[in-house]
Amino acid sequence: MYARNTFILFISCLLFACQSTDKQTTSNSPTLLNDALFPTYQLFAVETPEEIFFLDDDAKAFAERAVYEISISEKNPKRFAKSLFEHSDQNDGAVVYRNNANTVANSTFNNRSANCLSLSIMAYALAEHAGLDAEFYEIDIPEYWTRRDGYSLLNGHINLQVSVPDNPLLVSVGASAVTIDFDPQMLRSPFPRKLISKQKVLSMFYNNKGADALVANRYTRAYGYFRAAALMSPQLQQSWVNLGVLYRKIGALDQAELTYKHALSLNEDNLTAWENLSILYVHQGRNDEAMAITEMVKTKRRTNPFYHFILGEQAFDEGALAQALSHYQRALRLDDGHHEILFGMAKVLHELGDIHQSQRYLQQALKHADNDQDKERYMSKLASIASS
């Protein structure tokens, strides 16, 4: 049970940013970052902050049209926010959510699709160019996982507030401040949020890029990004946890343990760090210590629907369909309105041969899906069932 090839990574579906400055020193950093294990990491370029927030002339022109009312001194934050979500005949405005697309601001603008982190970076850059103040906020959401290529990815979330600067020469048209969130469901959810820095957002971007590289088995590239994330914002637990996963993947188990424990020194309630430490202990033959950690984590997660959901996903991947169904059912009892849980029920029932019930859950998943990508996926599955 313990020895399955499981990895839990931190990714940021959105961003974090704050006006406060993160502490830039950590006593253990030199030993935590082991360049000798990846001697060619510098061959892989890591985007600079300037490259991440750069906008071309077309993007800048869009920002100006979206914000300026009549003159450069009259600014409309609400219209700016609306413009980000709207399609236009010139294809210069709409944005589409793509969970695994980590791109710099200009690429996000031109592609009009990315994950929440990259979309928020784009919105920040556009707002700043048009003379609006922009601030990143981290949303304190419950633990929420997605699965990709055998990895469990723990998602974070941020949103952005844009406002007219406090300047007597500027006129605010309509609301003076607007919150921009690329997950509409989050705007309806009363989760607390805190202001975070642009520096931390950059660290989250590097962390996401590192996670992408790790999932793709590009370990040296992954190290370069995790290293950049850790140096940019040493207090960011996520990058240390993911770096520990990378060390474990290449067999540097002592280095992985040191890194996980450092993440826990930053936040002793980081359950993902604890879980990865437990998995590491199994690989080291320390089963009693692993079991104690696992039981502690289970106790704390028992009421979280996404904990049961991700267990269902793992069981489904392993072909343990009855076990997967049991986990999905527990998740559904705790949250019957989340499309991914409903889709989990649909796919396991389909594999078990209950096509009618599978179709019913697919319809429910479609009803609750909150972005076009997922809606298209569920409609395609329904069409496939109908034609078979």
GROMACS .gro file of C-alpha atoms in nm:
model
  388
    1MET     CA    1   0.000   0.000   0.000
    2TYR     CA    2   0.267   0.246   0.103
    3ALA     CA    3   0.515   0.170  -0.172
    4ARG     CA    4   0.298   0.282  -0.461
    5ASN     CA    5   0.465   0.533  -0.691
    6THR     CA    6   0.285   0.839  -0.557
    7PHE     CA    7   0.404   1.197  -0.574
    8ILE     CA    8   0.229   1.503  -0.436
    9LEU     CA    9   0.332   1.835  -0.590
   10PHE     CA   10   0.234   2.191  -0.509
   11ILE     CA   11   0.120   2.405  -0.801
   12SER     CA   12  -0.043   2.744  -0.803
   13CYS     CA   13  -0.354   2.762  -1.013
   14LEU     CA   14  -0.336   3.132  -0.964
   15LEU     CA   15  -0.085   3.365  -0.812
   16PHE     CA   16   0.022   3.531  -0.497
   17ALA     CA   17   0.136   3.887  -0.450
   18CYS     CA   18   0.181   4.133  -0.171
   19GLN     CA   19   0.312   4.473  -0.088
   20SER     CA   20   0.513   4.339   0.203
   21THR     CA   21   0.865   4.211   0.135
   22ASP     CA   22   0.943   3.844   0.197
   23LYS     CA   23   1.247   3.764   0.407
   24GLN     CA   24   1.531   3.683   0.169
   25THR     CA   25   1.751   3.471   0.391
   26THR     CA   26   1.720   3.120   0.521
   27SER     CA   27   1.996   2.960   0.721
   28ASN     CA   28   1.965   2.622   0.548
   29SER     CA   29   1.947   2.736   0.186
   30PRO     CA   30   2.308   2.647   0.093
   31THR     CA   31   2.260   2.285   0.203
   32LEU     CA   32   1.907   2.258   0.067
   33LEU     CA   33   2.008   2.362  -0.284
   34ASN     CA   34   2.246   2.094  -0.412
   35ASP     CA   35   2.375   2.214  -0.749
   36ALA     CA   36   2.621   1.925  -0.765
   37LEU     CA   37   2.333   1.684  -0.828
   38PHE     CA   38   2.237   1.880  -1.141
   39PRO     CA   39   2.566   2.016  -1.281
   40THR     CA   40   2.412   2.130  -1.612
   41TYR     CA   41   2.108   2.314  -1.472
   42GLN     CA   42   2.239   2.649  -1.600
   43LEU     CA   43   2.203   2.526  -1.959
   44PHE     CA   44   1.827   2.570  -1.920
   45ALA     CA   45   1.728   2.936  -1.920
   46VAL     CA   46   1.484   3.055  -1.655
   47GLU     CA   47   1.265   3.349  -1.752
   48THR     CA   48   1.362   3.681  -1.593
   49PRO     CA   49   1.101   3.892  -1.410
   50GLU     CA   50   1.114   4.137  -1.700
   51GLU     CA   51   1.038   3.860  -1.950
   52ILE     CA   52   0.752   3.727  -1.738
   53PHE     CA   53   0.570   4.063  -1.720
   54PHE     CA   54   0.667   4.196  -2.066
   55LEU     CA   55   0.389   4.317  -2.301
   56ASP     CA   56   0.417   4.388  -2.673
   57ASP     CA   57   0.259   4.688  -2.845
   58ASP     CA   58  -0.068   4.508  -2.922
   59ALA     CA   59  -0.115   4.411  -2.559
   60LYS     CA   60  -0.037   4.762  -2.441
   61ALA     CA   61  -0.286   4.909  -2.688
   62PHE     CA   62  -0.553   4.669  -2.561
   63ALA     CA   63  -0.486   4.777  -2.201
   64GLU     CA   64  -0.520   5.143  -2.292
   65ARG     CA   65  -0.848   5.091  -2.478
   66ALA     CA   66  -0.985   4.886  -2.190
   67VAL     CA   67  -0.905   5.141  -1.917
   68TYR     CA   68  -0.921   5.492  -2.062
   69GLU     CA   69  -1.270   5.641  -2.065
   70ILE     CA   70  -1.235   5.965  -2.262
   71SER     CA   71  -0.881   6.071  -2.183
   72ILE     CA   72  -0.574   5.925  -2.014
   73SER     CA   73  -0.682   6.089  -1.687
   74GLU     CA   74  -1.020   5.910  -1.678
   75LYS     CA   75  -0.983   5.544  -1.585
   76ASN     CA   76  -1.248   5.273  -1.562
   77PRO     CA   77  -1.133   4.961  -1.367
   78LYS     CA   78  -1.466   4.783  -1.415
   79ARG     CA   79  -1.448   4.812  -1.792
   80PHE     CA   80  -1.091   4.686  -1.780
   81ALA     CA   81  -1.199   4.376  -1.589
   82LYS     CA   82  -1.491   4.316  -1.824
   83SER     CA   83  -1.268   4.348  -2.130
   84LEU     CA   84  -1.044   4.067  -2.006
   85PHE     CA   85  -1.331   3.819  -2.022
   86GLU     CA   86  -1.510   3.930  -2.335
   87HIS     CA   87  -1.462   3.803  -2.687
   88SER     CA   88  -1.409   4.071  -2.945
   89ASP     CA   89  -1.437   4.066  -3.321
   90GLN     CA   90  -1.065   4.139  -3.342
   91ASN     CA   91  -0.977   3.844  -3.116
   92ASP     CA   92  -0.781   4.073  -2.889
   93GLY     CA   93  -0.953   4.029  -2.560
   94ALA     CA   94  -1.094   3.695  -2.452
   95VAL     CA   95  -0.911   3.459  -2.223
   96VAL     CA   96  -0.967   3.087  -2.169
   97TYR     CA   97  -0.862   2.882  -1.866
   98ARG     CA   98  -0.612   2.601  -1.936
   99ASN     CA   99  -0.494   2.422  -1.624
  100ASN     CA  100  -0.152   2.312  -1.751
  101ALA     CA  101  -0.053   2.626  -1.944
  102ASN     CA  102   0.215   2.821  -1.755
  103THR     CA  103   0.307   3.112  -1.980
  104VAL     CA  104   0.453   3.461  -1.955
  105ALA     CA  105   0.219   3.761  -1.977
  106ASN     CA  106   0.268   3.835  -2.345
  107SER     CA  107   0.222   3.472  -2.455
  108THR     CA  108  -0.088   3.447  -2.239
  109PHE     CA  109  -0.230   3.759  -2.405
  110ASN     CA  110  -0.157   3.637  -2.757
  111ASN     CA  111  -0.272   3.278  -2.694
  112ARG     CA  112  -0.569   3.398  -2.489
  113SER     CA  113  -0.542   3.086  -2.274
  114ALA     CA  114  -0.344   2.984  -1.966
  115ASN     CA  115  -0.385   2.873  -1.609
  116CYS     CA  116  -0.498   3.108  -1.334
  117LEU     CA  117  -0.147   3.205  -1.231
  118SER     CA  118  -0.046   3.309  -1.581
  119LEU     CA  119  -0.378   3.483  -1.644
  120SER     CA  120  -0.332   3.685  -1.327
  121ILE     CA  121   0.023   3.779  -1.426
  122MET     CA  122  -0.111   3.898  -1.761
  123ALA     CA  123  -0.388   4.101  -1.594
  124TYR     CA  124  -0.137   4.259  -1.356
  125ALA     CA  125   0.093   4.361  -1.641
  126LEU     CA  126  -0.195   4.505  -1.845
  127ALA     CA  127  -0.335   4.698  -1.549
  128GLU     CA  128   0.004   4.837  -1.455
  129HIS     CA  129   0.070   4.955  -1.810
  130ALA     CA  130  -0.264   5.137  -1.820
  131GLY     CA  131  -0.184   5.325  -1.501
  132LEU     CA  132  -0.395   5.125  -1.257
  133ASP     CA  133  -0.272   5.003  -0.922
  134ALA     CA  134  -0.270   4.622  -0.904
  135GLU     CA  135  -0.232   4.393  -0.605
  136PHE     CA  136  -0.220   4.014  -0.579
  137TYR     CA  137  -0.415   3.827  -0.311
  138GLU     CA  138  -0.368   3.468  -0.199
  139ILE     CA  139  -0.696   3.286  -0.131
  140ASP     CA  140  -0.703   3.051   0.165
  141ILE     CA  141  -0.886   2.761  -0.001
  142PRO     CA  142  -0.922   2.406   0.138
  143GLU     CA  143  -0.677   2.147   0.007
  144TYR     CA  144  -0.774   2.071  -0.352
  145TRP     CA  145  -0.595   1.825  -0.579
  146THR     CA  146  -0.595   1.743  -0.947
  147ARG     CA  147  -0.423   1.449  -1.117
  148ARG     CA  148  -0.180   1.465  -1.406
  149ASP     CA  149   0.043   1.187  -1.542
  150GLY     CA  150   0.049   0.991  -1.218
  151TYR     CA  151   0.106   1.293  -0.996
  152SER     CA  152  -0.130   1.448  -0.742
  153LEU     CA  153  -0.112   1.825  -0.783
  154LEU     CA  154  -0.222   2.040  -0.490
  155ASN     CA  155  -0.367   2.362  -0.625
  156GLY     CA  156  -0.339   2.711  -0.484
  157HIS     CA  157  -0.542   3.014  -0.583
  158ILE     CA  158  -0.502   3.389  -0.607
  159ASN     CA  159  -0.693   3.684  -0.743
  160LEU     CA  160  -0.613   4.041  -0.832
  161GLN     CA  161  -0.749   4.377  -0.725
  162VAL     CA  162  -0.709   4.672  -0.960
  163SER     CA  163  -0.785   5.028  -0.861
  164VAL     CA  164  -0.742   5.388  -0.969
  165PRO     CA  165  -0.436   5.541  -0.799
  166ASP     CA  166  -0.496   5.802  -0.530
  167ASN     CA  167  -0.407   6.098  -0.748
  168PRO     CA  168  -0.604   6.426  -0.770
  169LEU     CA  169  -0.524   6.446  -1.142
  170LEU     CA  170  -0.704   6.116  -1.213
  171VAL     CA  171  -1.078   6.058  -1.238
  172SER     CA  172  -1.233   5.722  -1.148
  173VAL     CA  173  -1.522   5.625  -1.375
  174GLY     CA  174  -1.757   5.385  -1.195
  175ALA     CA  175  -1.612   5.170  -0.919
  176SER     CA  176  -1.267   5.282  -0.807
  177ALA     CA  177  -1.154   4.923  -0.736
  178VAL     CA  178  -1.244   4.585  -0.888
  179THR     CA  179  -1.148   4.228  -0.800
  180ILE     CA  180  -1.047   4.012  -1.097
  181ASP     CA  181  -1.072   3.637  -1.045
  182PHE     CA  182  -1.041   3.390  -1.331
  183ASP     CA  183  -1.239   3.131  -1.137
  184PRO     CA  184  -1.592   3.275  -1.102
  185GLN     CA  185  -1.673   3.017  -0.836
  186MET     CA  186  -1.409   3.172  -0.611
  187LEU     CA  187  -1.584   3.510  -0.623
  188ARG     CA  188  -1.892   3.340  -0.479
  189SER     CA  189  -1.697   3.162  -0.206
  190PRO     CA  190  -1.629   3.342   0.124
  191PHE     CA  191  -1.269   3.224   0.160
  192PRO     CA  192  -1.034   3.466   0.338
  193ARG     CA  193  -0.754   3.625   0.140
  194LYS     CA  194  -0.428   3.803   0.215
  195LEU     CA  195  -0.216   4.050   0.025
  196ILE     CA  196   0.103   3.902  -0.119
  197SER     CA  197   0.401   4.030  -0.313
  198LYS     CA  198   0.488   4.037  -0.679
  199GLN     CA  199   0.809   3.866  -0.575
  200LYS     CA  200   0.614   3.570  -0.436
  201VAL     CA  201   0.413   3.553  -0.758
  202LEU     CA  202   0.736   3.518  -0.952
  203SER     CA  203   0.840   3.238  -0.718
  204MET     CA  204   0.507   3.064  -0.775
  205PHE     CA  205   0.556   3.094  -1.152
  206TYR     CA  206   0.898   2.928  -1.128
  207ASN     CA  207   0.750   2.661  -0.901
  208ASN     CA  208   0.477   2.583  -1.155
  209LYS     CA  209   0.729   2.561  -1.438
  210GLY     CA  210   0.940   2.330  -1.225
  211ALA     CA  211   0.640   2.108  -1.156
  212ASP     CA  212   0.568   2.091  -1.530
  213ALA     CA  213   0.927   1.984  -1.596
  214LEU     CA  214   0.921   1.727  -1.315
  215VAL     CA  215   0.600   1.568  -1.443
  216ALA     CA  216   0.767   1.549  -1.787
  217ASN     CA  217   1.074   1.377  -1.632
  218ARG     CA  218   1.298   1.673  -1.719
  219TYR     CA  219   1.476   1.670  -1.387
  220THR     CA  220   1.760   1.912  -1.453
  221ARG     CA  221   1.522   2.172  -1.593
  222ALA     CA  222   1.293   2.116  -1.294
  223TYR     CA  223   1.581   2.179  -1.055
  224GLY     CA  224   1.665   2.507  -1.227
  225TYR     CA  225   1.310   2.632  -1.178
  226PHE     CA  226   1.273   2.510  -0.818
  227ARG     CA  227   1.610   2.668  -0.740
  228ALA     CA  228   1.494   3.000  -0.887
  229ALA     CA  229   1.170   2.979  -0.688
  230ALA     CA  230   1.353   2.911  -0.362
  231LEU     CA  231   1.599   3.195  -0.413
  232MET     CA  232   1.327   3.440  -0.517
  233SER     CA  233   1.109   3.368  -0.212
  234PRO     CA  234   1.279   3.140   0.044
  235GLN     CA  235   0.973   3.137   0.270
  236LEU     CA  236   0.757   2.971   0.003
  237GLN     CA  237   0.695   2.619   0.134
  238GLN     CA  238   0.569   2.483  -0.196
  239SER     CA  239   0.900   2.509  -0.379
  240TRP     CA  240   1.083   2.325  -0.100
  241VAL     CA  241   0.826   2.043  -0.099
  242ASN     CA  242   0.852   2.003  -0.475
  243LEU     CA  243   1.231   2.015  -0.458
  244GLY     CA  244   1.212   1.732  -0.205
  245VAL     CA  245   1.003   1.529  -0.450
  246LEU     CA  246   1.267   1.588  -0.717
  247TYR     CA  247   1.549   1.477  -0.486
  248ARG     CA  248   1.354   1.165  -0.402
  249LYS     CA  249   1.296   1.088  -0.770
  250ILE     CA  250   1.672   1.083  -0.838
  251GLY     CA  251   1.745   0.877  -0.528
  252ALA     CA  252   1.890   1.154  -0.310
  253LEU     CA  253   1.679   1.042  -0.014
  254ASP     CA  254   1.873   1.215   0.264
  255GLN     CA  255   1.860   1.540   0.069
  256ALA     CA  256   1.485   1.493   0.020
  257GLU     CA  257   1.430   1.440   0.394
  258LEU     CA  258   1.626   1.754   0.478
  259THR     CA  259   1.420   1.955   0.231
  260TYR     CA  260   1.081   1.825   0.350
  261LYS     CA  261   1.177   1.902   0.710
  262HIS     CA  262   1.276   2.253   0.608
  263ALA     CA  263   0.932   2.303   0.453
  264LEU     CA  264   0.779   2.184   0.781
  265SER     CA  265   0.995   2.429   0.974
  266LEU     CA  266   0.824   2.703   0.773
  267ASN     CA  267   0.478   2.558   0.841
  268GLU     CA  268   0.436   2.254   1.063
  269ASP     CA  269   0.075   2.215   0.940
  270ASN     CA  270   0.180   2.157   0.578
  271LEU     CA  271   0.009   1.823   0.525
  272THR     CA  272   0.155   1.775   0.178
  273ALA     CA  273   0.506   1.801   0.320
  274TRP     CA  274   0.412   1.548   0.589
  275GLU     CA  275   0.262   1.312   0.331
  276ASN     CA  276   0.570   1.326   0.110
  277LEU     CA  277   0.789   1.267   0.415
  278SER     CA  278   0.582   0.958   0.495
  279ILE     CA  279   0.629   0.825   0.141
  280LEU     CA  280   1.002   0.889   0.170
  281TYR     CA  281   1.020   0.697   0.498
  282VAL     CA  282   0.863   0.395   0.327
  283HIS     CA  283   1.140   0.404   0.067
  284GLN     CA  284   1.391   0.415   0.353
  285GLY     CA  285   1.227   0.121   0.533
  286ARG     CA  286   1.110   0.339   0.822
  287ASN     CA  287   0.756   0.200   0.814
  288ASP     CA  288   0.657   0.277   1.174
  289GLU     CA  289   0.742   0.645   1.131
  290ALA     CA  290   0.561   0.648   0.796
  291MET     CA  291   0.248   0.491   0.945
  292ALA     CA  292   0.236   0.742   1.231
  293ILE     CA  293   0.252   1.034   0.987
  294THR     CA  294  -0.006   0.879   0.755
  295GLU     CA  295  -0.257   0.832   1.037
  296MET     CA  296  -0.207   1.191   1.151
  297VAL     CA  297  -0.264   1.322   0.799
  298LYS     CA  298  -0.572   1.102   0.748
  299THR     CA  299  -0.727   1.230   1.070
  300LYS     CA  300  -0.683   1.591   0.964
  301ARG     CA  301  -0.813   1.531   0.611
  302ARG     CA  302  -1.111   1.307   0.685
  303THR     CA  303  -1.372   1.581   0.630
  304ASN     CA  304  -1.213   1.714   0.310
  305PRO     CA  305  -1.401   1.582   0.002
  306PHE     CA  306  -1.097   1.631  -0.219
  307TYR     CA  307  -0.889   1.401  -0.001
  308HIS     CA  308  -1.132   1.117  -0.077
  309PHE     CA  309  -1.152   1.229  -0.439
  310ILE     CA  310  -0.778   1.204  -0.493
  311LEU     CA  311  -0.772   0.860  -0.329
  312GLY     CA  312  -1.040   0.763  -0.581
  313GLU     CA  313  -0.829   0.899  -0.866
  314GLN     CA  314  -0.527   0.701  -0.751
  315ALA     CA  315  -0.731   0.381  -0.712
  316PHE     CA  316  -0.886   0.433  -1.057
  317ASP     CA  317  -0.539   0.476  -1.212
  318GLU     CA  318  -0.435   0.147  -1.052
  319GLY     CA  319  -0.744  -0.037  -1.181
  320ALA     CA  320  -0.894  -0.087  -0.833
  321LEU     CA  321  -1.244   0.009  -0.947
  322ALA     CA  322  -1.443  -0.098  -0.640
  323GLN     CA  323  -1.204   0.091  -0.416
  324ALA     CA  324  -1.221   0.395  -0.645
  325LEU     CA  325  -1.601   0.391  -0.636
  326SER     CA  326  -1.598   0.382  -0.257
  327HIS     CA  327  -1.366   0.684  -0.238
  328TYR     CA  328  -1.567   0.883  -0.494
  329GLN     CA  329  -1.887   0.808  -0.303
  330ARG     CA  330  -1.734   0.941   0.020
  331ALA     CA  331  -1.625   1.255  -0.164
  332LEU     CA  332  -1.972   1.296  -0.311
  333ARG     CA  333  -2.136   1.273   0.031
  334LEU     CA  334  -1.920   1.566   0.143
  335ASP     CA  335  -1.957   1.773  -0.177
  336ASP     CA  336  -2.222   1.684  -0.435
  337GLY     CA  337  -2.171   1.993  -0.650
  338HIS     CA  338  -1.813   1.970  -0.773
  339HIS     CA  339  -1.779   1.863  -1.136
  340GLU     CA  340  -1.455   1.666  -1.095
  341ILE     CA  341  -1.605   1.448  -0.821
  342LEU     CA  342  -1.913   1.390  -1.036
  343PHE     CA  343  -1.691   1.301  -1.333
  344GLY     CA  344  -1.501   1.057  -1.112
  345MET     CA  345  -1.829   0.881  -1.039
  346ALA     CA  346  -1.916   0.881  -1.409
  347LYS     CA  347  -1.592   0.727  -1.529
  348VAL     CA  348  -1.573   0.453  -1.266
  349LEU     CA  349  -1.937   0.355  -1.322
  350HIS     CA  350  -1.870   0.342  -1.696
  351GLU     CA  351  -1.577   0.105  -1.635
  352LEU     CA  352  -1.801  -0.106  -1.410
  353GLY     CA  353  -2.058  -0.133  -1.691
  354ASP     CA  354  -2.333   0.090  -1.546
  355ILE     CA  355  -2.370   0.311  -1.853
  356HIS     CA  356  -2.702   0.467  -1.748
  357GLN     CA  357  -2.568   0.590  -1.413
  358SER     CA  358  -2.243   0.698  -1.578
  359GLN     CA  359  -2.440   0.914  -1.819
  360ARG     CA  360  -2.640   1.066  -1.534
  361TYR     CA  361  -2.328   1.170  -1.346
  362LEU     CA  362  -2.172   1.306  -1.664
  363GLN     CA  363  -2.477   1.528  -1.711
  364GLN     CA  364  -2.437   1.651  -1.354
  365ALA     CA  365  -2.067   1.716  -1.412
  366LEU     CA  366  -2.152   1.918  -1.722
  367LYS     CA  367  -2.409   2.118  -1.525
  368HIS     CA  368  -2.156   2.211  -1.256
  369ALA     CA  369  -1.849   2.266  -1.480
  370ASP     CA  370  -1.720   2.621  -1.451
  371ASN     CA  371  -1.503   2.656  -1.763
  372ASP     CA  372  -1.545   2.582  -2.133
  373GLN     CA  373  -1.262   2.329  -2.146
  374ASP     CA  374  -1.434   2.100  -1.895
  375LYS     CA  375  -1.776   2.153  -2.051
  376GLU     CA  376  -1.641   2.046  -2.390
  377ARG     CA  377  -1.479   1.739  -2.234
  378TYR     CA  378  -1.804   1.628  -2.070
  379MET     CA  379  -2.013   1.698  -2.381
  380SER     CA  380  -1.769   1.487  -2.583
  381LYS     CA  381  -1.801   1.199  -2.335
  382LEU     CA  382  -2.182   1.222  -2.345
  383ALA     CA  383  -2.181   1.224  -2.725
  384SER     CA  384  -1.956   0.919  -2.727
  385ILE     CA  385  -2.194   0.730  -2.495
  386ALA     CA  386  -2.496   0.832  -2.702
  387SER     CA  387  -2.338   0.706  -3.025
  388SER     CA  388  -2.224   0.372  -2.884
   0.00000   0.00000   0.00000
